[in-house]
Amino acid sequence: MRSVILAALLAVPSVVSSQETASDTLLTVNHYLDWEQVADPQTSPDGSQILYTRRWVNKIEDRWDAGLWIMNADGSKNRFLVKGSNARWSPDGTRIAYFADGEPKGTQVFVRWMDAEGATSQITHVSETPANLSWSPDGRSLGFAMLVKNETPWKISMPAAPEGAKWTPAPRIVDRLHYRRDRTGYVEQGTTQIFLVPAEGGTPRQLTKGDFGASELGGFGAPSYDWTPDGRTIVFDGLREADADYRYRESYLYTVDVQTGAVRPLVTKKGGWTGPVVSPDGRTVAFTGHEFGTFSYRADEVWTVGIDGSGLRALTTYDRDPGTVRWSPDGSGVFFALAEQGTSNVYFAGVRGGNRRVTEGEQMLSLTSVSRDFNGVGVRTDVDDPADVVRFNLRRAQPISRLTNVNADVLQGIKLGAEEAIWYTSTGGAKVQGWIIKPPGFDRTKKYPLLMEIHGGPHGMYNGAFSYQLQNFAANGFVVLITNPRGSTGYGSPFGNAIERAYPSVDYDDLMAGVDTVVGRGYIDTQRMYVGGCSGGGVLSSWVIGHTTRFAAAAVRCPVIDWMSMAGQTDVPLFTYGFFDAPFWEKPEQWIKQSSLAYVGNVKTPTLLMTGELDLRTPIPQTEEYYSALKMLKVPVVMLRFNGEYHGTSSKPSNFLRTQLYMMSWYQQHRLGSEAAASGSEAHQP
């Protein structure tokens, strides 16, 4: 089998005649090696300085490296500070705590003084990876979350191995439903707990205890938590139940006494409640979530509850998903970013009413930190601008101040494709939003190839933000279409839940209606239309080619094509079972009906399959099943197995370049009814 696959892969270069040409005026893959990212800006308590994480491509080690940068609140004196990430200011602003590589290995907690000397200390020397770092209100302690193992050896009467023997290690013992996690691998048995460590260093003290799920999705995540202003109590989310492994949709709020470790339930109403933050006066906790239901999607709202557990109520009724909640410095309400119709803006919800929209614009804007003077910082991007750190006033309507421009050097002199937002009508009268990205120098009198990229999730949302991937396609002459079909977030719970127990279904109708809309503009070469997508986009792209032959080629990436086998292969089995009314042993017909593999006999479209060798979310056996079926049908197909990749094919910089170039190369080979498609079919036969 290995030789068969290798033969297919080796056949590709002999067919490909066109490659992307390096350019100083178009955005090619070469520019990606100089691309940078910003994340997690944090304003100092007095609002005078901003810390943020900046990432760049390590071209030698083929990875993203991270460092902490600091600047004045107006963006001046922007400079590198120290290697690390996820910095947090101490309450008095004299120190920062952050994560960086340390001893004995891996990620550790560090503290740096922010005076001229800049003394730095490694605070922890732990063997597991810490997460969710925070300061106590008095600045004397640091909190973090970390895995606590609780494996129970299975004792069997094995004879002792002879001295010097090289016996095979004992088997891995698995007795949980969720026992592995994408981008991590096999998860050690245990639970994620909250720890405290002196800010000067010392032995971490485990604050929470018990064998329970820390958060949703099988208890893999670290709890979100916050301190009360007096430092005596921590509020955290999770699921402290013995059967948490079977209840991934549920999460509750608890309090823990910092001195005694005593845990008390705070929000017990059945639902998914996460991200607690305590008000400045310590009397109220704000958080996000929704009441329990069997639906596959329901938008969160912002809620509050008294620190004593009384007065649970929703502050918002937007039916849109809010981001992380931040309290107003005066305690009058909370600020948060809200994802809506391909945009994200900051809103305010008052504890006594007075909800309002704070920012305006066709943009994706986050809110990560708020200073005492009511200035917020976050990350902003729009169609023309990659993500950068911004600052904005939360009291008065003022222009947003862009503080960084980390990719200005890369984009200098580069012509980008224009992006156009569209709305169109699909089956059942559904109104669907999409965007068209046109090649630089677009001429509507000409005919262009069309590429439809499909987002993952399925409960996700495309937006009008800058996308290197899509701009790179446009730079190579493609008109790119992205849409938010039913099942997408940002349009309300009924829209997002329209694919309940029917995924895929009407989302396919919405995709095809989007293609029809763009074709109707008159500038698309209908013999050169292509479709691709990863994860949920892999589900739908494989579904598309099983239901229509209008596309000249497809790039199906990290797909699910067989829901029955997926349930046993994925790291999120309970999530998979949740898409159906009953398990497959009770109602196999529904599982088969929703599987792309059931329609593989209809496929005529030349298909490129791309999946990471390490993928645990949509594991590569899904791709292998589809590949074998297409080979049996003698449909032109090639499988690319990406080394070093978990879910997706682009986490490593070199693999992002390969993903783009393989897709463009595949599309460039194929045209409906052309001899190129026929010769490609012959060339790819082993």
XYZ file of C-alpha atoms in Angstrom:
686
model
C 0.000 0.000 0.000
C 2.806 2.413 0.831
C 4.289 1.942 -2.627
C 0.893 2.586 -4.230
C 0.457 5.880 -2.381
C 4.060 6.867 -3.070
C 3.573 6.197 -6.770
C 0.516 8.426 -6.796
C 2.377 11.213 -5.035
C 5.408 10.953 -7.288
C 3.126 11.278 -10.290
C 2.120 14.809 -9.334
C 5.267 16.764 -10.350
C 5.293 15.194 -13.814
C 1.847 16.623 -14.504
C 2.210 20.047 -12.951
C 3.479 22.606 -15.427
C 2.552 25.796 -13.592
C 3.914 27.033 -10.305
C 3.352 30.256 -8.409
C 5.805 32.925 -9.545
C 7.491 35.065 -6.928
C 6.344 38.676 -7.142
C 7.090 42.025 -5.515
C 3.584 43.322 -6.260
C 1.368 40.292 -5.537
C 0.944 38.366 -2.278
C 2.703 35.051 -2.907
C 3.549 32.229 -0.509
C 7.121 33.547 -0.295
C 5.908 36.553 1.686
C 4.451 34.262 4.345
C 7.909 33.499 5.699
C 8.129 37.135 6.828
C 4.570 37.314 8.159
C 3.932 38.227 11.815
C 1.024 37.868 14.231
C -0.104 39.809 17.297
C -2.232 38.563 20.179
C -3.385 39.181 23.748
C -2.611 42.881 24.330
C -2.761 43.846 28.019
C -2.888 47.420 29.282
C -1.060 48.351 32.488
C -3.281 49.213 35.464
C -2.632 52.942 35.020
C -3.211 52.722 31.275
C 0.208 54.079 30.333
C 1.716 50.966 28.703
C 0.592 47.961 26.690
C 2.124 44.497 26.584
C 1.342 42.098 23.760
C 2.465 38.786 22.309
C 4.128 38.940 18.901
C 4.823 35.843 16.793
C 7.097 35.351 13.814
C 8.193 32.483 11.587
C 11.299 30.639 12.695
C 12.505 29.651 9.238
C 15.123 27.248 10.551
C 12.982 25.298 13.034
C 9.783 25.570 10.918
C 7.623 26.917 13.716
C 6.104 30.088 15.127
C 8.216 31.723 17.853
C 6.744 34.179 20.348
C 8.031 37.166 22.260
C 6.572 39.853 24.503
C 6.649 43.411 23.210
C 5.834 46.588 25.106
C 4.855 50.090 24.011
C 3.387 53.286 25.367
C -0.390 53.605 25.273
C -0.175 55.771 22.145
C 1.915 53.158 20.315
C 5.230 54.960 20.752
C 8.420 53.310 21.975
C 7.299 49.925 20.640
C 10.024 47.415 21.471
C 10.867 43.795 22.205
C 10.886 42.949 25.925
C 11.506 39.238 26.501
C 10.883 35.813 24.968
C 7.555 34.457 26.184
C 3.798 34.899 25.861
C 0.509 35.541 27.697
C 1.806 38.262 29.993
C -0.259 39.636 32.887
C 0.436 42.842 34.816
C 0.604 42.725 38.593
C -2.172 44.769 40.257
C 0.248 47.606 41.064
C 1.907 47.513 37.640
C 5.411 46.908 38.992
C 5.796 43.360 37.599
C 4.550 41.063 34.872
C 3.996 37.313 34.984
C 4.225 35.297 31.782
C 4.890 31.897 30.259
C 8.226 30.899 28.703
C 10.379 27.818 28.291
C 12.270 26.957 31.472
C 13.699 24.230 33.681
C 13.362 21.301 34.050
C 11.530 21.371 30.703
C 8.695 22.967 28.800
C 6.529 25.927 29.742
C 7.065 27.557 33.141
C 5.850 30.684 34.958
C 8.213 33.667 35.067
C 7.999 37.069 36.769
C 9.840 40.164 35.543
C 10.170 43.483 37.402
C 9.263 46.419 35.166
C 11.898 48.803 36.530
C 15.151 49.715 34.824
C 16.923 46.632 36.148
C 14.295 44.246 34.790
C 15.155 41.388 37.146
C 13.525 38.132 36.031
C 12.826 34.966 38.033
C 11.524 31.547 37.074
C 8.698 30.991 39.529
C 7.701 27.394 38.811
C 9.613 24.213 38.067
C 6.634 21.987 37.280
C 6.517 18.867 35.148
C 3.136 19.580 33.523
C 2.196 22.581 31.386
C 0.632 25.479 33.326
C -2.201 27.559 31.824
C -4.511 30.494 32.625
C -2.095 32.600 34.622
C -3.395 35.325 36.972
C -2.309 37.526 39.893
C -3.941 37.589 43.299
C -5.397 41.039 44.116
C -2.615 41.747 46.624
C 0.115 40.741 44.149
C 1.593 38.158 46.510
C 0.469 35.025 44.684
C -0.027 33.708 41.191
C -2.762 31.329 40.137
C -2.558 28.870 37.279
C -4.233 25.675 36.094
C -2.370 22.400 35.590
C -3.027 18.708 35.035
C -2.890 16.427 38.065
C -2.381 12.813 37.096
C -4.322 10.115 38.878
C -3.480 6.949 37.010
C -4.222 3.732 38.838
C -1.836 0.963 37.708
C -3.442 -2.317 36.687
C -1.493 -4.847 38.713
C -0.997 -8.208 37.074
C 1.272 -11.042 38.174
C 3.991 -10.426 35.595
C 7.252 -12.227 36.293
C 10.251 -10.020 36.885
C 12.252 -9.218 33.792
C 15.793 -10.620 33.786
C 18.548 -8.114 34.428
C 19.382 -6.257 31.238
C 16.237 -7.475 29.469
C 14.583 -5.161 26.911
C 10.943 -6.062 27.312
C 8.258 -4.158 25.469
C 6.650 -1.443 27.627
C 3.293 -2.229 29.192
C 0.195 -1.268 27.215
C -1.465 2.105 27.612
C -4.531 1.621 29.819
C -7.596 3.451 28.508
C -10.907 3.486 30.375
C -12.370 6.913 29.497
C -14.556 7.952 26.561
C -12.324 10.965 25.851
C -8.743 9.800 26.150
C -6.905 11.741 23.444
C -6.890 15.280 22.191
C -5.891 16.821 18.898
C -2.586 18.753 19.075
C -1.795 16.941 22.314
C -2.037 13.228 21.591
C -2.998 10.715 24.252
C -4.051 12.568 27.381
C -2.686 11.432 30.698
C -5.412 10.264 33.051
C -6.189 13.011 35.521
C -7.931 16.350 35.989
C -6.926 19.967 35.535
C -6.804 21.788 38.863
C -6.141 25.333 40.064
C -2.810 25.980 41.802
C -1.337 28.905 43.734
C 2.343 29.793 43.974
C 4.077 32.701 45.784
C 4.944 35.473 43.335
C 8.571 35.315 44.554
C 8.708 31.593 43.767
C 8.197 28.503 45.844
C 6.198 25.302 45.920
C 2.839 25.466 44.111
C -0.133 24.599 46.291
C -3.010 22.670 44.736
C -6.173 24.606 45.549
C -8.933 22.509 43.959
C -9.163 18.743 44.236
C -11.343 15.901 43.039
C -11.749 13.616 40.046
C -14.054 15.595 37.778
C -14.242 17.306 34.404
C -12.555 20.701 34.396
C -14.637 22.073 31.526
C -16.665 21.120 28.493
C -15.621 18.634 25.782
C -14.467 15.732 27.879
C -12.762 17.735 30.612
C -9.715 18.485 28.462
C -9.634 22.227 28.957
C -8.317 24.279 31.846
C -10.898 26.078 33.998
C -11.476 29.790 33.573
C -11.407 31.590 36.916
C -11.242 34.973 38.641
C -10.457 36.315 42.112
C -12.724 38.302 44.386
C -11.180 41.714 45.227
C -10.374 40.653 48.801
C -8.374 37.689 47.499
C -10.231 35.220 49.701
C -12.248 33.452 47.011
C -11.787 32.237 43.451
C -14.744 31.684 41.118
C -14.201 29.033 38.441
C -16.087 27.026 35.819
C -16.195 23.288 35.246
C -18.219 20.161 35.820
C -17.583 18.561 39.194
C -19.471 15.357 38.496
C -18.232 11.771 38.361
C -19.836 11.212 34.943
C -18.441 14.414 33.400
C -16.942 12.313 30.613
C -20.481 11.820 29.268
C -21.737 15.391 29.759
C -19.537 17.566 27.584
C -22.329 20.093 26.914
C -22.538 21.036 30.588
C -20.457 23.420 32.670
C -21.243 25.201 35.943
C -19.763 27.856 38.219
C -18.206 27.221 41.631
C -16.321 29.137 44.297
C -13.314 27.899 46.216
C -12.008 29.347 49.474
C -8.350 30.279 48.958
C -7.361 29.363 52.527
C -9.297 26.151 53.094
C -9.931 24.850 49.569
C -13.633 24.445 50.362
C -15.692 24.395 47.142
C -19.247 25.727 46.914
C -21.593 25.591 43.880
C -22.444 29.062 42.570
C -24.551 28.485 39.427
C -26.340 25.137 39.442
C -28.943 25.759 36.746
C -28.390 23.152 34.026
C -26.509 24.696 31.139
C -23.159 25.630 29.714
C -21.777 28.454 31.893
C -18.195 29.643 31.394
C -15.728 32.517 31.785
C -16.598 34.021 35.200
C -15.299 37.500 36.071
C -15.906 39.208 39.419
C -17.135 42.810 39.685
C -14.860 45.483 41.222
C -16.938 45.500 44.428
C -16.842 41.695 44.666
C -20.626 41.344 44.867
C -21.458 40.124 41.339
C -20.071 37.584 38.885
C -20.520 38.058 35.130
C -20.107 35.178 32.705
C -21.328 33.810 29.377
C -23.439 30.788 28.555
C -26.823 29.318 27.771
C -29.408 27.052 29.321
C -29.142 23.351 28.593
C -30.643 21.817 25.480
C -30.067 18.972 23.048
C -29.549 21.369 20.142
C -26.216 21.251 18.344
C -25.929 25.052 18.539
C -27.307 27.850 20.659
C -25.811 31.314 20.965
C -24.513 32.370 24.369
C -25.644 35.454 26.266
C -24.009 37.503 29.028
C -25.291 36.599 32.499
C -24.739 37.758 36.070
C -25.213 36.154 39.479
C -24.575 37.363 43.023
C -21.430 36.091 44.706
C -23.795 34.289 47.096
C -25.503 32.497 44.187
C -28.631 34.653 44.161
C -30.174 36.704 41.354
C -29.152 34.700 38.278
C -30.215 36.634 35.180
C -29.296 37.325 31.572
C -27.986 40.809 30.810
C -28.312 40.396 27.033
C -30.747 38.970 24.484
C -28.702 39.493 21.330
C -28.772 35.819 20.279
C -25.165 36.250 19.158
C -22.022 34.857 20.745
C -20.176 37.275 23.087
C -16.445 37.096 23.594
C -14.623 37.362 26.897
C -16.406 39.630 29.370
C -14.584 42.560 31.021
C -16.039 44.591 33.889
C -16.293 48.337 33.622
C -13.872 49.937 36.131
C -16.825 51.544 37.942
C -18.763 48.258 38.141
C -21.728 49.656 36.216
C -21.678 46.828 33.670
C -19.546 44.716 31.392
C -17.882 45.141 28.009
C -17.504 42.349 25.462
C -17.014 41.781 21.751
C -20.019 40.350 19.893
C -19.758 38.249 16.716
C -22.491 39.288 14.298
C -22.929 38.812 10.543
C -19.263 38.530 9.709
C -18.190 41.327 12.049
C -17.155 41.732 15.668
C -17.654 44.956 17.615
C -17.537 45.871 21.306
C -20.774 46.213 23.288
C -21.701 47.270 26.819
C -24.333 45.625 29.027
C -25.295 47.548 32.157
C -26.247 45.773 35.344
C -29.176 48.201 35.567
C -29.870 48.276 31.837
C -28.574 50.709 29.271
C -27.068 48.189 26.870
C -25.325 49.782 23.902
C -22.950 49.230 21.037
C -19.586 50.855 21.751
C -17.748 50.528 18.416
C -18.911 50.584 14.818
C -17.396 49.210 11.656
C -17.043 46.355 9.192
C -14.260 44.792 11.200
C -13.238 41.981 13.493
C -12.408 43.622 16.818
C -11.619 41.916 20.123
C -11.453 43.316 23.640
C -8.695 41.791 25.753
C -8.029 44.360 28.476
C -9.552 47.491 30.062
C -7.608 50.149 31.978
C -8.835 52.220 34.897
C -9.312 55.234 32.590
C -11.852 53.340 30.442
C -9.547 52.661 27.520
C -9.759 49.231 25.983
C -7.171 47.363 23.956
C -7.664 44.488 21.566
C -6.819 43.177 18.124
C -8.484 44.494 14.978
C -8.528 43.387 11.348
C -10.590 44.222 8.287
C -10.576 43.350 4.605
C -7.472 45.415 3.840
C -5.616 45.255 7.141
C -4.110 42.205 8.867
C -4.528 41.885 12.629
C -2.863 44.594 14.722
C -3.083 45.916 18.284
C -5.563 48.776 18.724
C -6.731 51.071 21.511
C -10.162 52.648 21.871
C -12.167 54.619 24.406
C -15.076 52.775 26.000
C -16.950 55.856 27.208
C -16.954 58.170 24.201
C -17.290 57.447 20.489
C -13.801 58.056 19.130
C -11.785 56.667 16.225
C -9.976 53.423 16.986
C -6.209 53.987 17.278
C -4.047 51.472 15.475
C -0.917 50.981 17.573
C 1.049 48.413 15.560
C 1.576 47.661 11.885
C 3.607 44.477 12.070
C 3.167 43.463 8.427
C 3.643 46.867 6.801
C 7.034 45.772 5.495
C 5.575 42.657 3.878
C 2.648 44.466 2.258
C 4.667 47.457 1.042
C 3.921 47.761 -2.684
C 1.617 44.707 -2.682
C -1.659 44.949 -4.618
C -4.451 43.171 -2.773
C -7.690 41.789 -4.121
C -10.820 43.826 -3.504
C -13.432 42.192 -1.292
C -17.178 42.584 -1.812
C -19.868 41.550 0.674
C -22.964 39.930 -0.812
C -26.343 38.718 0.415
C -28.446 36.220 -1.511
C -31.540 34.062 -1.088
C -31.403 30.281 -0.762
C -34.024 27.563 -0.374
C -36.835 28.248 2.046
C -36.211 31.962 1.637
C -33.069 31.859 3.794
C -30.932 35.013 3.559
C -27.257 34.093 3.364
C -24.179 36.313 3.574
C -20.965 35.843 1.681
C -17.898 37.652 0.381
C -16.189 37.738 -3.004
C -12.440 38.352 -3.139
C -11.374 39.443 -6.623
C -7.920 39.251 -8.201
C -5.816 42.440 -8.154
C -6.491 44.391 -11.350
C -9.883 42.691 -11.709
C -11.628 43.319 -15.050
C -15.302 42.331 -15.038
C -15.267 41.906 -18.819
C -12.913 38.927 -18.444
C -13.617 35.375 -17.299
C -11.978 34.116 -14.110
C -11.751 30.733 -12.378
C -13.888 30.510 -9.225
C -12.755 28.952 -5.956
C -15.327 28.358 -3.223
C -13.693 27.817 0.174
C -15.966 26.414 2.916
C -15.435 27.157 6.602
C -15.210 24.550 9.335
C -17.187 24.020 12.482
C -19.831 23.521 11.272
C -20.779 26.190 13.800
C -18.267 28.821 12.738
C -18.329 32.119 10.880
C -16.461 33.557 7.943
C -15.990 37.310 8.096
C -14.729 40.262 6.144
C -11.317 40.195 7.818
C -7.971 40.004 6.060
C -7.065 36.441 5.063
C -3.603 35.567 3.793
C -4.904 32.291 2.357
C -7.709 33.886 0.365
C -5.662 36.888 -0.789
C -2.983 34.478 -1.996
C -5.563 32.645 -4.107
C -6.803 35.964 -5.502
C -3.221 36.977 -6.330
C -3.019 33.851 -8.465
C -6.022 34.849 -10.549
C -8.898 33.169 -8.697
C -12.171 34.818 -7.807
C -12.715 33.478 -4.285
C -16.145 32.938 -2.739
C -16.700 32.416 0.981
C -20.158 32.146 2.528
C -21.863 31.571 5.855
C -24.450 28.878 5.072
C -27.039 27.767 7.572
C -25.270 26.225 10.538
C -22.955 29.245 10.786
C -22.767 31.393 13.892
C -23.360 35.138 13.987
C -26.909 35.045 12.616
C -28.868 33.757 15.584
C -29.643 30.360 17.088
C -32.374 29.320 14.587
C -29.990 29.949 11.671
C -27.105 28.159 13.370
C -29.323 25.251 14.390
C -30.939 24.814 10.957
C -28.736 21.763 10.359
C -29.834 20.091 13.603
C -29.824 16.313 13.005
C -29.294 17.072 9.300
C -25.655 17.901 8.682
C -25.114 18.346 5.771
C -28.484 19.375 4.257
C -29.706 22.924 3.657
C -26.147 24.209 4.068
C -25.432 22.571 0.694
C -28.337 24.521 -0.825
C -26.862 27.745 0.543
C -23.433 27.013 -0.929
C -24.856 26.295 -4.375
C -27.042 29.409 -4.256
C -23.885 31.401 -3.498
C -22.119 29.929 -6.526
C -25.155 30.715 -8.693
C -25.105 34.299 -7.432
C -21.465 34.835 -8.388
C -21.819 33.041 -11.722
C -24.720 35.358 -12.441
C -22.311 38.303 -12.324
C -20.991 37.161 -15.697
C -17.248 37.058 -14.996
C -16.827 33.405 -13.993
C -15.456 30.723 -16.314
C -17.893 27.920 -15.429
C -15.479 25.334 -16.819
C -12.972 26.333 -14.129
C -14.854 26.259 -10.821
C -13.268 24.620 -7.773
C -14.299 23.760 -4.225
C -12.297 23.128 -1.071
C -12.409 23.242 2.689
C -10.993 21.704 5.860
C -12.724 20.017 8.804
C -16.366 21.111 8.524
C -15.284 22.448 5.141
C -13.979 18.970 4.368
C -17.359 17.505 5.317
C -19.152 19.876 2.971
C -16.675 19.800 0.082
C -16.885 15.993 0.004
C -20.683 16.305 0.196
C -20.696 18.829 -2.673
C -18.837 16.602 -5.126
C -21.171 13.720 -4.238
C -24.185 15.856 -5.210
C -23.023 17.868 -8.210
C -20.498 17.605 -11.046
C -20.300 21.341 -11.718
C -16.823 21.715 -10.202
C -13.725 20.957 -12.248
C -11.715 19.837 -9.198
C -11.882 19.693 -5.412
C -9.410 19.919 -2.514
C -11.074 18.011 0.327
C -9.033 18.618 3.466
C -9.253 16.864 6.850
C -12.810 15.632 6.156
C -15.413 13.503 7.892
C -16.903 11.183 5.293
C -18.279 8.319 7.438
C -19.987 9.299 10.687
C -20.088 5.739 12.045
C -16.344 5.193 11.874
C -15.728 8.818 12.862
C -17.422 8.192 16.224
C -14.782 5.599 17.067
C -11.792 7.393 15.577
C -12.123 11.000 16.738
C -10.953 12.567 19.992
C -14.490 14.006 20.484
C -16.829 10.991 20.203
C -19.592 12.514 22.340
C -19.649 15.577 20.073
C -20.102 13.240 17.107
C -22.911 11.229 18.691
C -24.600 14.541 19.525
C -25.341 15.208 15.852
C -27.844 12.343 15.730
C -31.143 11.432 17.366
C -29.911 7.994 18.335
C -26.672 5.967 18.196
C -25.942 4.164 14.941
C -26.788 0.765 16.380
C -30.341 2.006 16.838
C -30.788 4.198 13.745
C -27.996 3.414 11.269
C -29.977 4.865 8.363
C -29.571 8.441 9.625
C -25.829 8.069 10.107
C -25.471 6.652 6.599
C -27.705 9.323 5.059
C -25.526 12.134 6.434
C -22.197 10.539 5.395
C -20.438 11.702 2.232
C -19.196 8.155 1.705
C -22.762 7.074 0.920
C -22.688 9.291 -2.188
C -19.166 8.549 -3.369
C -20.579 6.604 -6.301
C -21.792 9.909 -7.755
C -18.373 11.564 -7.671
C -16.768 12.421 -10.996
C -14.746 15.408 -9.762
C -10.921 15.075 -9.636
C -10.218 15.177 -5.908
C -7.142 16.106 -3.888
C -7.302 14.747 -0.321
C -5.130 16.429 2.330
C -4.939 15.480 6.012
C -2.361 15.589 8.786
C -0.784 12.290 9.794
C -1.353 13.178 13.471
C -4.954 14.420 13.091
C -7.093 13.210 15.994
C -10.137 15.413 15.342
C -10.925 14.111 11.825
C -8.378 11.279 11.771
C -6.667 10.224 8.578
C -8.592 6.903 8.322
C -11.536 9.098 7.243
C -9.433 10.346 4.342
C -8.193 6.833 3.606
C -11.744 5.489 3.336
C -12.660 8.157 0.813
C -9.401 7.730 -1.096
C -9.871 3.977 -1.485
C -13.450 4.392 -2.678
C -12.467 7.010 -5.255
C -9.602 4.818 -6.469
C -11.987 1.896 -6.889
C -14.248 4.190 -8.924
C -11.211 5.342 -10.958
C -11.924 8.961 -10.161
C -8.746 11.071 -10.450
C -7.570 11.310 -6.838
C -4.364 11.943 -4.898
C -3.915 11.719 -1.129
C -1.395 13.985 0.608
C -0.495 12.949 4.158
C 1.019 15.963 5.912
C 3.903 15.234 8.256
C 3.890 16.797 11.709
C 0.313 18.052 11.451
C -2.590 17.435 13.771
C -5.983 18.805 12.648
C -5.547 21.014 9.610
C -2.524 21.107 7.336
C -1.058 24.540 8.004
C 0.188 24.871 11.599
C 3.814 24.616 10.483
C 4.873 27.469 8.203
C 6.272 25.167 5.512
C 3.053 23.168 5.490
C 0.998 26.328 4.986
C 3.072 27.002 1.870
C 2.607 23.419 0.686
C -1.134 23.507 1.318
C -1.554 26.604 -0.826
C 0.718 25.437 -3.630
C -0.655 21.894 -3.876
C -4.206 23.236 -4.067
C -3.406 25.817 -6.736
C -1.402 23.258 -8.690
C -4.295 20.780 -8.568
C -6.842 23.354 -9.663
C -4.638 24.607 -12.477
C -4.520 21.094 -13.940
C -8.258 20.649 -14.284
C -10.991 22.122 -16.435
C -14.411 20.590 -16.996
C -14.372 18.347 -20.063
C -10.794 19.207 -20.979
C -8.051 16.916 -22.154
C -6.008 18.108 -19.182
C -8.451 16.440 -16.827
C -8.260 13.210 -18.813
C -4.455 13.229 -18.928
C -4.388 14.032 -15.231
C -6.553 10.994 -14.575
C -4.142 8.771 -16.431
C -1.076 10.293 -14.799
C -2.390 9.704 -11.300
C -3.129 6.016 -11.799
C -0.512 3.869 -10.029
